[in-house]
Coordinates of C-alpha atoms and ligand atoms in Angstrom, one line a residue:
M1 CA -16.0 -17.6 -9.0
I2 CA -17.4 -18.7 -12.3
L3 CA -18.4 -16.0 -14.8
I4 CA -20.7 -16.9 -17.6
S5 CA -21.3 -14.5 -20.4
A6 CA -24.7 -12.9 -20.8
E7 CA -24.4 -14.2 -24.6
E8 CA -24.1 -17.9 -23.2
I9 CA -27.1 -17.4 -20.9
A10 CA -29.1 -15.9 -23.5
K11 CA -28.8 -19.5 -25.5
H12 CA -30.6 -21.6 -22.4
N13 CA -34.1 -19.9 -23.1
T14 CA -36.4 -23.0 -23.6
Y15 CA -38.6 -25.4 -21.3
Q16 CA -36.0 -28.1 -21.4
D17 CA -33.2 -25.8 -20.8
C18 CA -33.7 -22.6 -19.0
W19 CA -31.4 -20.5 -17.4
I20 CA -32.2 -17.0 -15.7
I21 CA -30.2 -14.2 -13.8
I22 CA -31.3 -13.0 -10.4
Y23 CA -29.3 -10.6 -8.7
D24 CA -26.2 -11.1 -10.8
K25 CA -26.1 -14.9 -10.2
V26 CA -27.3 -17.4 -13.0
Y27 CA -29.8 -20.3 -12.1
N28 CA -30.3 -23.4 -14.1
L29 CA -34.2 -23.7 -13.5
S30 CA -34.8 -26.6 -15.9
K31 CA -35.9 -28.9 -13.2
F32 CA -37.7 -26.5 -10.8
L33 CA -39.6 -24.9 -13.8
P34 CA -42.7 -27.6 -13.5
E35 CA -42.9 -27.3 -9.9
H36 CA -43.1 -23.3 -10.0
P37 CA -46.2 -22.5 -8.0
G38 CA -47.0 -19.4 -10.2
G39 CA -46.7 -21.4 -13.2
V40 CA -44.2 -22.3 -16.1
G41 CA -45.1 -19.4 -18.3
V42 CA -44.0 -16.3 -16.0
I43 CA -40.4 -18.0 -15.5
L44 CA -40.3 -18.8 -19.5
E45 CA -41.0 -15.2 -20.2
Q46 CA -37.5 -14.5 -18.7
A47 CA -35.7 -17.6 -19.9
G48 CA -32.0 -16.6 -21.0
K49 CA -32.6 -13.2 -19.3
D50 CA -32.0 -11.2 -16.1
A51 CA -35.4 -11.7 -14.2
T52 CA -34.1 -9.6 -11.2
L53 CA -36.9 -7.1 -11.6
A54 CA -39.7 -9.7 -12.3
F55 CA -38.4 -11.7 -9.3
S56 CA -38.0 -9.0 -6.9
T57 CA -41.3 -7.5 -7.3
I58 CA -42.9 -10.7 -6.2
H59 CA -40.5 -12.7 -4.0
S60 CA -37.6 -11.8 -1.2
Q61 CA -34.2 -12.9 -1.9
E62 CA -34.4 -15.7 0.8
M63 CA -37.2 -17.6 -1.5
I64 CA -34.3 -18.6 -3.8
H65 CA -32.3 -20.5 -1.3
R66 CA -35.5 -21.9 0.3
Y67 CA -36.8 -23.3 -3.3
L68 CA -33.8 -24.0 -5.2
P69 CA -31.0 -26.6 -4.5
S70 CA -27.5 -25.0 -4.3
D71 CA -26.7 -26.7 -7.4
A72 CA -28.9 -24.7 -9.4
C73 CA -26.7 -21.7 -9.0
L74 CA -24.1 -21.8 -11.9
G75 CA -22.1 -19.1 -11.4
F76 CA -22.1 -15.2 -12.0
V77 CA -23.2 -13.5 -14.9
D78 CA -20.0 -11.8 -16.2
P79 CA -20.5 -8.2 -16.0
A80 CA -18.3 -7.2 -18.8
T81 CA -20.7 -8.9 -21.2
V82 CA -24.0 -7.3 -19.8
A83 CA -25.1 -4.4 -21.7
E84 CA -24.8 -1.5 -19.0
T85 CA -27.6 -1.3 -16.9
S86 CA -29.4 2.1 -17.4
K87 CA -29.3 4.7 -14.7
V88 CA -33.1 4.5 -14.7
E89 CA -33.0 0.7 -13.9
E90 CA -30.4 1.0 -11.5
R91 CA -32.3 3.8 -9.7
R92 CA -35.6 1.6 -9.7
R93 CA -33.8 -1.4 -8.5
E94 CA -32.7 0.5 -5.6
A95 CA -36.2 1.8 -4.7
I96 CA -37.5 -1.7 -4.7
K97 CA -34.3 -2.8 -2.3
N98 CA -35.6 0.0 0.1
R99 CA -39.0 -0.4 -0.1
P100 CA -40.7 -0.8 3.3
S101 CA -41.7 -4.3 4.0
L102 CA -45.4 -5.0 3.0
N103 CA -46.7 -5.6 6.5
E104 CA -45.8 -2.0 7.3
I105 CA -47.9 -0.9 4.5
L106 CA -51.3 0.1 6.4
H107 CA -53.6 2.1 3.8
L108 CA -53.7 2.7 0.1
Y109 CA -51.8 6.0 0.3
D110 CA -48.8 4.1 1.5
F111 CA -48.9 2.1 -1.8
E112 CA -48.9 5.4 -3.7
A113 CA -45.6 6.7 -1.9
V114 CA -43.9 3.8 -2.7
A115 CA -44.8 3.4 -6.3
S116 CA -44.1 7.0 -6.7
R117 CA -40.6 6.1 -5.8
I118 CA -40.4 3.1 -7.9
L119 CA -42.1 3.7 -11.3
T120 CA -40.1 5.5 -13.8
T121 CA -41.2 9.1 -14.5
E122 CA -42.8 8.2 -17.7
T123 CA -44.9 5.4 -16.1
W124 CA -45.7 7.4 -12.9
S125 CA -46.8 10.3 -15.2
F126 CA -48.9 8.1 -17.2
Y127 CA -50.6 6.3 -14.2
N128 CA -51.0 9.2 -11.9
C129 CA -51.9 11.9 -14.4
A130 CA -55.4 13.5 -14.6
A131 CA -57.1 16.3 -16.9
G132 CA -56.4 19.9 -16.7
D133 CA -55.6 21.3 -13.4
E134 CA -56.8 18.0 -12.0
I135 CA -59.9 19.6 -10.0
S136 CA -62.1 16.5 -10.8
Y137 CA -59.2 14.0 -9.8
R138 CA -59.0 15.5 -6.5
D139 CA -62.7 15.9 -5.8
N140 CA -63.3 12.2 -6.6
H141 CA -61.5 11.7 -3.3
Y142 CA -62.9 15.0 -1.4
A143 CA -66.5 14.2 -2.3
F144 CA -66.0 11.2 -0.1
L145 CA -65.1 13.6 2.9
R146 CA -68.4 15.4 2.7
I147 CA -70.4 12.4 3.4
W148 CA -70.6 11.3 7.2
L149 CA -71.9 8.3 8.6
R150 CA -75.0 7.7 10.8
P151 CA -73.8 4.5 13.0
R152 CA -76.6 2.6 14.7
I153 CA -76.0 1.0 18.0
M154 CA -76.8 -2.6 19.9
R155 CA -77.6 -4.5 16.6
D156 CA -75.7 -7.7 17.3
V157 CA -73.0 -7.3 15.0
T158 CA -71.2 -10.7 15.7
H159 CA -71.5 -11.9 12.2
I160 CA -70.8 -9.5 9.0
D161 CA -71.8 -11.0 5.6
M162 CA -70.0 -8.3 3.1
S163 CA -70.8 -10.8 0.0
T164 CA -72.8 -9.5 -2.8
K165 CA -73.6 -10.1 -6.4
I166 CA -72.7 -8.3 -9.5
L167 CA -74.9 -9.0 -12.6
G168 CA -75.8 -12.1 -10.7
Y169 CA -72.2 -13.1 -10.1
Y170 CA -70.6 -13.5 -6.6
S171 CA -68.3 -11.2 -5.0
S172 CA -66.8 -11.4 -1.7
F173 CA -67.6 -7.6 -1.1
P174 CA -68.7 -5.0 -3.2
L175 CA -65.7 -3.8 -5.1
Y176 CA -64.3 -5.1 -8.4
I177 CA -61.0 -4.1 -10.2
S178 CA -61.7 -1.5 -12.8
A179 CA -59.6 -1.7 -16.1
T180 CA -56.4 0.3 -16.2
A181 CA -54.3 0.4 -19.1
L182 CA -50.7 -0.7 -19.7
G183 CA -49.9 -2.9 -16.7
K184 CA -46.7 -3.9 -17.8
L185 CA -45.4 -0.4 -17.4
G186 CA -45.7 -1.2 -13.8
H187 CA -45.0 -4.7 -13.5
P188 CA -43.4 -7.3 -15.8
L189 CA -46.1 -9.6 -15.6
G190 CA -48.8 -7.0 -16.1
E191 CA -52.3 -7.6 -15.6
V192 CA -52.3 -11.3 -14.9
V193 CA -51.1 -10.2 -11.5
L194 CA -54.3 -8.4 -10.9
T195 CA -56.1 -11.4 -12.4
R196 CA -54.3 -13.9 -9.7
A197 CA -55.2 -11.3 -6.8
A198 CA -59.0 -10.9 -7.9
H199 CA -58.9 -14.7 -7.7
S200 CA -57.6 -14.9 -4.0
H201 CA -60.0 -12.4 -3.0
G202 CA -63.1 -13.7 -4.7
I203 CA -63.6 -10.5 -6.7
I204 CA -64.5 -9.7 -10.5
Q205 CA -61.9 -8.3 -12.6
M206 CA -62.4 -5.9 -15.5
I207 CA -60.1 -6.8 -18.1
P208 CA -58.7 -3.5 -20.0
N209 CA -59.0 -3.1 -23.6
F210 CA -55.4 -1.4 -23.7
A211 CA -53.9 -4.2 -21.4
S212 CA -50.3 -5.0 -22.0
C213 CA -51.1 -8.7 -21.7
S214 CA -52.7 -10.6 -24.7
L215 CA -56.3 -11.7 -24.2
D216 CA -55.0 -15.2 -24.4
E217 CA -52.7 -14.6 -21.5
M218 CA -55.6 -13.2 -19.2
T219 CA -57.8 -15.9 -20.0
I220 CA -55.3 -18.6 -19.3
A221 CA -54.4 -16.9 -15.9
R222 CA -58.2 -17.1 -14.8
K223 CA -59.1 -19.8 -12.6
E224 CA -61.9 -22.2 -12.8
G225 CA -65.0 -20.4 -12.2
Q226 CA -63.2 -17.0 -11.9
I227 CA -65.3 -14.2 -13.3
Q228 CA -63.8 -11.6 -15.7
F229 CA -65.6 -8.7 -17.5
F230 CA -64.2 -7.2 -20.7
Q231 CA -63.6 -3.4 -21.4
L232 CA -64.0 -2.0 -24.8
Y233 CA -63.1 1.3 -26.6
I234 CA -65.0 1.4 -30.0
N235 CA -62.6 1.4 -32.6
K236 CA -62.9 3.5 -35.7
N237 CA -62.6 0.3 -37.6
R238 CA -65.9 -1.5 -36.6
D239 CA -64.4 -4.7 -37.9
I240 CA -61.8 -4.8 -35.3
S241 CA -64.3 -4.0 -32.5
R242 CA -66.7 -6.7 -33.6
K243 CA -63.9 -9.3 -33.8
V244 CA -63.0 -8.3 -30.3
I245 CA -66.3 -8.4 -28.9
Q246 CA -66.7 -11.8 -30.4
E247 CA -63.3 -13.0 -29.2
A248 CA -64.0 -11.8 -25.6
Q249 CA -67.3 -13.8 -25.8
E250 CA -66.1 -16.9 -27.0
K251 CA -63.0 -16.8 -24.3
G252 CA -65.7 -16.7 -21.3
Y253 CA -65.8 -12.9 -20.5
K254 CA -69.1 -12.3 -18.7
A255 CA -70.0 -8.8 -19.7
L256 CA -69.0 -6.3 -22.1
V257 CA -68.2 -2.9 -20.5
V258 CA -68.4 -0.1 -23.3
T259 CA -66.3 2.8 -22.0
V260 CA -68.0 6.1 -23.7
D261 CA -66.1 8.9 -22.3
V262 CA -63.2 9.1 -24.6
P263 CA -64.4 10.9 -27.9
S264 CA -61.0 12.6 -27.6
V265 CA -58.5 12.3 -24.8
G266 CA -58.5 14.4 -21.8
N267 CA -55.6 17.2 -21.7
R268 CA -53.2 14.8 -19.3
E269 CA -50.5 17.6 -18.7
K270 CA -48.0 15.1 -16.6
D271 CA -48.5 12.7 -19.6
V272 CA -48.2 15.1 -22.4
R273 CA -44.5 16.0 -21.2
M274 CA -43.4 12.3 -21.8
K275 CA -42.3 10.7 -24.8
Y276 CA -43.9 7.4 -24.9
T277 CA -41.6 4.6 -26.2
G278 CA -43.5 1.6 -25.3
A279 CA -45.2 -1.0 -27.7
P280 CA -48.9 0.1 -27.6
P281 CA -51.2 -3.2 -27.2
G282 CA -53.0 -4.4 -30.4
I283 CA -51.9 -1.4 -32.8
Q284 CA -51.6 -1.8 -36.6
N285 CA -50.4 1.4 -38.1
E286 CA -47.2 2.1 -35.9
K287 CA -45.8 4.6 -38.3
D288 CA -48.9 7.0 -37.8
L289 CA -48.2 7.2 -34.1
N290 CA -47.2 10.5 -32.6
R291 CA -45.2 9.3 -29.4
D292 CA -44.2 12.9 -28.5
Q293 CA -47.3 13.6 -26.2
G294 CA -47.5 10.6 -24.0
A295 CA -49.1 7.4 -23.8
S296 CA -52.7 8.7 -23.4
R297 CA -52.6 10.3 -27.0
V298 CA -51.1 7.1 -28.8
L299 CA -54.0 5.1 -27.2
A300 CA -56.6 7.4 -28.0
S301 CA -56.0 7.7 -31.7
F302 CA -57.6 4.5 -32.2
I303 CA -61.1 5.4 -30.2
D304 CA -64.1 6.4 -32.5
P305 CA -65.7 9.8 -31.5
S306 CA -68.6 8.9 -33.6
L307 CA -69.8 6.6 -31.0
N308 CA -73.5 7.3 -30.2
W309 CA -76.5 5.3 -28.6
N310 CA -77.4 3.6 -32.1
D311 CA -74.0 1.5 -31.7
I312 CA -75.6 0.2 -28.6
K313 CA -78.2 -1.6 -30.9
W314 CA -75.1 -2.6 -33.2
I315 CA -73.3 -4.0 -30.4
R316 CA -76.5 -5.8 -28.8
S317 CA -77.0 -7.5 -32.3
I318 CA -73.3 -8.9 -32.4
T319 CA -73.2 -10.3 -28.6
S320 CA -75.1 -12.0 -26.0
M321 CA -73.1 -10.6 -23.1
P322 CA -74.7 -8.1 -20.9
I323 CA -73.5 -4.6 -21.6
I324 CA -72.4 -2.1 -19.1
I325 CA -71.7 1.5 -20.3
K326 CA -68.9 3.2 -18.5
G327 CA -68.6 7.1 -18.1
V328 CA -72.3 8.1 -17.3
L329 CA -72.4 11.2 -15.2
T330 CA -76.2 12.3 -15.4
P331 CA -79.6 10.8 -14.8
E332 CA -80.5 11.6 -18.5
D333 CA -78.0 9.5 -19.8
A334 CA -78.4 6.7 -17.1
I335 CA -81.9 6.7 -18.2
L336 CA -81.1 6.5 -21.9
A337 CA -78.7 3.7 -21.1
A338 CA -81.6 1.7 -19.5
E339 CA -83.9 2.4 -22.5
Y340 CA -81.3 1.0 -24.7
G341 CA -81.4 -2.3 -23.0
C342 CA -78.1 -1.9 -21.1
D343 CA -77.6 -4.1 -18.0
G344 CA -75.4 -1.8 -16.1
I345 CA -73.7 1.6 -16.0
V346 CA -70.6 2.8 -14.3
L347 CA -70.5 6.4 -13.2
S348 CA -67.3 7.7 -13.9
N349 CA -65.4 10.6 -14.6
H350 CA -62.6 8.3 -15.8
G351 CA -60.6 8.8 -12.8
G352 CA -60.6 12.7 -13.3
R353 CA -58.4 11.9 -16.5
Q354 CA -60.9 12.9 -19.1
L355 CA -63.0 16.2 -18.5
D356 CA -61.9 18.4 -15.9
F357 CA -64.7 19.7 -13.7
A358 CA -66.9 16.7 -14.7
P359 CA -68.4 15.8 -11.4
S360 CA -67.5 12.8 -9.2
A361 CA -69.2 9.6 -9.5
I362 CA -70.1 9.6 -5.9
E363 CA -71.6 13.1 -6.4
V364 CA -74.0 12.3 -9.1
L365 CA -75.0 9.0 -7.6
P366 CA -78.1 10.2 -5.6
N367 CA -79.5 12.1 -8.6
V368 CA -79.0 9.2 -11.0
I369 CA -80.9 6.6 -8.6
E370 CA -83.6 9.3 -8.0
G371 CA -83.9 9.9 -12.0
L372 CA -83.9 6.0 -12.6
K373 CA -86.5 5.5 -9.6
K374 CA -89.0 8.1 -11.1
S375 CA -88.8 6.7 -14.6
G376 CA -89.4 3.0 -13.2
L377 CA -86.1 1.8 -14.5
L378 CA -84.2 1.4 -11.5
G379 CA -84.7 -2.2 -11.1
K380 CA -83.5 -2.9 -14.8
I381 CA -80.2 -1.7 -14.7
E382 CA -77.2 -2.0 -11.9
V383 CA -75.3 0.8 -10.9
Y384 CA -71.6 1.1 -10.1
I385 CA -69.3 4.1 -9.4
D386 CA -65.6 4.4 -9.9
G387 CA -63.1 7.3 -8.8
G388 CA -61.7 8.1 -5.6
I389 CA -62.2 5.0 -3.5
R390 CA -59.4 4.7 -1.0
R391 CA -61.1 3.6 2.1
G392 CA -63.5 1.0 3.1
S393 CA -65.8 3.9 4.3
D394 CA -65.8 5.0 0.7
I395 CA -67.4 1.7 -0.2
F396 CA -69.8 2.0 2.5
K397 CA -71.0 5.4 1.4
A398 CA -71.5 4.3 -2.2
I399 CA -73.3 1.3 -1.6
A400 CA -75.7 3.4 1.1
L401 CA -76.5 6.0 -1.8
G402 CA -77.5 3.1 -3.9
A403 CA -74.4 1.8 -6.0
K404 CA -74.5 -2.0 -6.5
A405 CA -70.6 -2.0 -6.3
V406 CA -67.6 0.0 -6.8
G407 CA -64.3 -0.2 -9.0
I408 CA -61.0 0.6 -8.3
G409 CA -58.0 1.1 -10.5
R410 CA -55.1 3.1 -9.8
P411 CA -54.4 2.0 -6.2
L412 CA -54.1 -1.4 -7.4
L413 CA -51.7 -0.3 -10.0
Y414 CA -49.5 1.2 -7.5
A415 CA -49.8 -2.0 -5.1
M416 CA -48.7 -4.2 -8.2
S417 CA -45.9 -1.9 -9.3
S418 CA -44.6 -1.6 -5.7
Y419 CA -45.1 -5.4 -4.5
G420 CA -46.5 -7.6 -7.3
Q421 CA -49.3 -9.9 -6.5
A422 CA -48.7 -9.9 -2.9
G423 CA -49.2 -6.1 -2.7
V424 CA -52.6 -6.3 -4.7
E425 CA -53.9 -8.8 -2.4
R426 CA -52.8 -6.6 0.7
A427 CA -54.3 -3.6 -0.8
L428 CA -57.6 -5.6 -1.3
Q429 CA -57.4 -7.2 2.3
I430 CA -57.1 -3.8 3.7
L431 CA -60.1 -2.5 2.0
K432 CA -61.9 -5.5 3.4
D433 CA -60.9 -5.3 6.6
E434 CA -61.8 -1.4 6.7
F435 CA -65.2 -2.2 5.0
E436 CA -66.0 -4.8 7.6
T437 CA -65.2 -2.3 10.4
V438 CA -67.3 0.4 9.0
M439 CA -70.1 -2.2 8.7
R440 CA -69.9 -3.5 12.1
L441 CA -69.3 -0.1 13.6
S442 CA -72.4 1.4 11.9
G443 CA -74.6 -1.6 13.1
T444 CA -74.8 -3.5 9.9
N445 CA -74.8 -7.1 9.3
M446 CA -75.3 -7.4 5.3
I447 CA -75.0 -5.4 2.2
A448 CA -78.8 -5.0 2.2
D449 CA -78.6 -3.1 5.6
I450 CA -76.5 -0.5 4.1
C451 CA -79.4 2.1 3.3
P452 CA -79.4 5.7 2.7
N453 CA -80.4 6.3 6.3
M454 CA -76.9 4.9 7.4
I455 CA -75.2 8.2 6.1
D456 CA -75.5 11.9 6.3
S457 CA -74.9 13.3 2.5
K458 CA -76.6 16.7 3.0
S459 CA -73.3 18.4 2.1
L460 CA -72.2 16.2 -0.8
S461 CA -72.6 18.8 -3.4
N462 CA -71.3 21.7 -1.2
H463 CA -67.7 21.9 -2.5
S464 CA -66.5 24.5 0.0
L465 CA -67.1 22.1 2.8
T466 CA -64.4 19.7 2.0
P467 CA -62.5 19.0 5.4
K468 CA -58.6 19.0 4.8
D469 CA -57.0 15.5 4.4
Y470 CA -53.4 15.2 5.2
L471 CA -52.8 11.9 4.0
S472 CA -54.2 12.2 0.6
S473 CA -52.6 15.9 0.1
N474 CA -49.1 14.1 1.2
V475 CA -48.9 11.7 -1.7
Y476 CA -50.6 13.9 -4.3
D477 CA -48.1 14.9 -6.7
R478 CA -48.6 18.6 -7.7
L479 CA -48.7 20.0 -11.5
V480 CA -45.8 22.2 -11.4
P481 CA -45.1 25.1 -14.0
L482 CA -42.0 24.8 -16.0
R483 CA -39.0 26.5 -14.4
S484 CA -36.2 28.3 -16.7
K485 CA -32.7 26.6 -15.8
L486 CA -31.2 29.9 -14.8
Ligands
LIG501 C1 -56.5 5.7 -19.6 O1 -55.4 6.1 -19.2 O2 -57.4 6.5 -18.7 C2 -57.0 4.6 -20.2 O3 -58.1 4.2 -19.9 C3 -56.2 4.2 -21.1 C4 -56.8 5.3 -22.5 C5 -55.7 6.3 -22.7 C6 -56.0 7.2 -23.6 C7 -57.3 7.3 -24.2 C8 -58.2 6.1 -23.9 C9 -57.7 5.4 -22.9

């Protein structure tokens, strides 16, 4: 058995000379590199290093033998020369090894259950956290349970067309990938995994301002014709925001999604208990950061609480990208957004992560649509919602109540963290299949058929009428009080 030192392996870290470690074996990938279907960049990021984690979240072990000639394996990494793998990393590897196979995953709650075992406590706490008692977080899901369907029969549902347009751009079904921060905490390749899955499914990705990947990485990962929107928090330093907006426009992002519901960060207790050790994206004054209270507070310290409607005029003056306001929860603000010339609004309580007891987007949707209609503004602005989407029926209910499309965030992070791109693609396929089934069994052939009389939403605002839901409550990670060690 040939043993190679970690120090030696680290020297082979270039395009011409690229070695990596996978499952303790050392491979020379220099010849294979240009042929890698996932691109050269993802392998080069791992060159000279242990790529087991990056590899295992995307590929099965047998792929090595299928794609690499036997002489690519140079030997084993000498364990005596490797910095001891931390217990955390070991546990993570073990969880990945023992995860169910992807075809056993049947619904989005399965991804959540798997991710809760694979992610580190810090990452799980950041991804999963919500504000206060997490009442809004839970009601984002429960609200959908208060809406029932009114299926019509005998309508020839042989052909179903789920496609729609979002700001005029094609989408294979009325769902887009919402912006979620710090993708590399969940997967070594970060947000580009979502970019690739969005492309395979023909849907739009909203790129997060606080992405772990650089704007360039995400732009390069975009395929010809693929549509991405850019999500932005307005920085206390407007020059920074101006530059980011202009760069986003130059790099071909098709809309600017200004998130307005974080004048200060919500009280996210799961996250607050954690110390954030990572590198916050795009941060200048590292020394001013207080890392003792989770990732959220670190990120929030750059957002400008003085943001107000006049800033929309400023943003309008520096970009020709359509503007979407994310974080609207009342008809009054929806009307203001339309009057200020915005092109779209996302009804959202930020996944329940900001103001606990803020209503769910689906609950306010009917009032917002009615308010816009009464003011003659409904045709001027598109309305999207996010929060709590877990089933195809949730998408159907939102469309019936007047949403143009829905956004989905956390479940795709869970899918990505557990199974990489294949996981995200499967999650999207599950939602598509479920949505198609609901359309067919409800007697609707196309999106325009899904109208308010296809559902019964009279209990939507009656919070005491939520049915018990065992799947979601079984994966829900409860907030627990501190216990003494005695
Ligand atoms: C979120 O975690 O909800 C985010 O969208 C990232 C973030 C975190 C803290 C403040 C603002 C945004």
